[in-house]
């Protein structure tokens, strides 16, 4: 085994390693009492990973709220655009009618 392949092999102490995940879970389960086979979430999810997840959820919530506000603003702009188009069409018809009456 070369030094490069040893560096690519995950550490046996690293619980996030794909190679050691099942043994890590087994050790967590065996470490608990026989009657209570629940996993300890604090040891399964590192705090930094949990914090990153919470930050991503908050960012997604912020984006969703911003998107909703932008959609509401867009709907108001579409309505205003429709009203202005009707006013412009009415003004154009009024001008055409005025010129046709003069001739």
Coordinates of C-alpha atoms in Angstrom, one line a residue:
X1 CA 0.0 0.0 0.0
X2 CA 1.5 3.3 -1.0
X3 CA 1.4 6.5 1.1
X4 CA -1.2 8.0 -1.3
X5 CA -3.6 5.1 -0.9
X6 CA -3.2 5.3 2.9
X7 CA -4.0 8.9 2.8
X8 CA -7.2 8.2 0.9
X9 CA -8.3 5.5 3.3
X10 CA -10.5 7.1 6.0
X11 CA -9.4 7.1 9.6
X12 CA -10.9 4.4 11.8
X13 CA -11.7 7.1 14.4
X14 CA -13.8 9.1 11.9
X15 CA -17.5 8.3 12.4
X16 CA -18.5 10.1 9.2
X17 CA -16.5 7.7 7.1
X18 CA -18.6 5.6 4.8
X19 CA -16.4 2.6 5.7
X20 CA -16.8 3.0 9.4
X21 CA -20.5 4.2 9.6
X22 CA -22.0 0.7 10.3
X23 CA -19.3 -0.1 12.9
X24 CA -19.8 3.3 14.5
X25 CA -23.6 2.8 14.7
X26 CA -23.1 -0.7 16.1
X27 CA -20.7 0.6 18.8
X28 CA -23.2 3.3 19.7
X29 CA -26.0 0.7 20.0
X30 CA -23.9 -1.7 22.0
X31 CA -22.8 1.0 24.3
X32 CA -26.3 1.7 25.4
X33 CA -28.2 -0.4 27.9
X34 CA -29.7 -3.7 26.8
X35 CA -33.2 -2.5 27.4
X36 CA -32.8 0.8 25.7
X37 CA -31.5 0.5 22.1
X38 CA -32.0 4.1 21.1
X39 CA -29.2 6.0 19.3
X40 CA -27.7 9.1 20.9
X41 CA -28.3 11.8 18.3
X42 CA -25.6 14.0 19.8
X43 CA -23.0 11.4 18.9
X44 CA -24.4 10.5 15.5
X45 CA -24.6 14.1 14.2
X46 CA -21.6 16.3 14.8
X47 CA -22.5 19.7 16.1
X48 CA -20.9 21.6 13.2
X49 CA -22.9 19.5 10.7
X50 CA -26.1 20.2 12.6
X51 CA -25.3 24.0 12.7
X52 CA -24.6 24.0 9.0
X53 CA -28.0 22.3 8.4
X54 CA -29.8 24.8 10.6
X55 CA -28.1 27.7 8.8
X56 CA -29.1 26.2 5.4
X57 CA -32.7 25.8 6.6
X58 CA -32.8 29.4 7.7
X59 CA -31.4 30.5 4.4
X60 CA -34.0 28.5 2.5
X61 CA -36.7 30.0 4.6
X62 CA -35.4 33.5 3.9
X63 CA -35.3 32.7 0.1
X64 CA -38.8 31.3 0.2
X65 CA -40.1 34.4 2.0
X66 CA -38.2 36.7 -0.4
X67 CA -39.5 34.8 -3.4
X68 CA -43.1 35.1 -2.1
X69 CA -42.7 38.9 -1.6
X70 CA -41.2 39.2 -5.1
X71 CA -44.1 37.2 -6.6
X72 CA -46.6 39.5 -4.8
X73 CA -44.8 42.6 -6.1
X74 CA -44.7 41.1 -9.6
X75 CA -48.5 40.5 -9.5
X76 CA -49.0 44.2 -8.5
X77 CA -46.8 45.3 -11.4
X78 CA -48.7 43.1 -13.9
X79 CA -52.0 44.6 -12.7
X80 CA -50.5 48.1 -13.0
X81 CA -49.2 47.3 -16.5
X82 CA -52.6 46.1 -17.6
X83 CA -54.3 49.3 -16.3
X84 CA -51.7 51.5 -18.1
X85 CA -52.2 49.5 -21.3
X86 CA -55.9 50.1 -21.1
X87 CA -55.4 53.8 -20.5
X88 CA -52.9 54.1 -23.4
X89 CA -55.3 52.3 -25.7
X90 CA -58.1 54.6 -24.7
X91 CA -56.0 57.7 -25.2
X92 CA -54.9 56.4 -28.6
X93 CA -58.5 55.8 -29.6
X94 CA -59.5 59.2 -28.4
X95 CA -56.7 60.8 -30.5
X96 CA -57.7 58.8 -33.6
X97 CA -61.3 59.8 -33.1
X98 CA -60.4 63.4 -32.7
X99 CA -58.3 63.4 -35.9
X100 CA -61.0 61.6 -37.8
X101 CA -63.7 64.2 -36.8
X102 CA -61.4 67.1 -38.0
X103 CA -61.1 65.8 -41.5

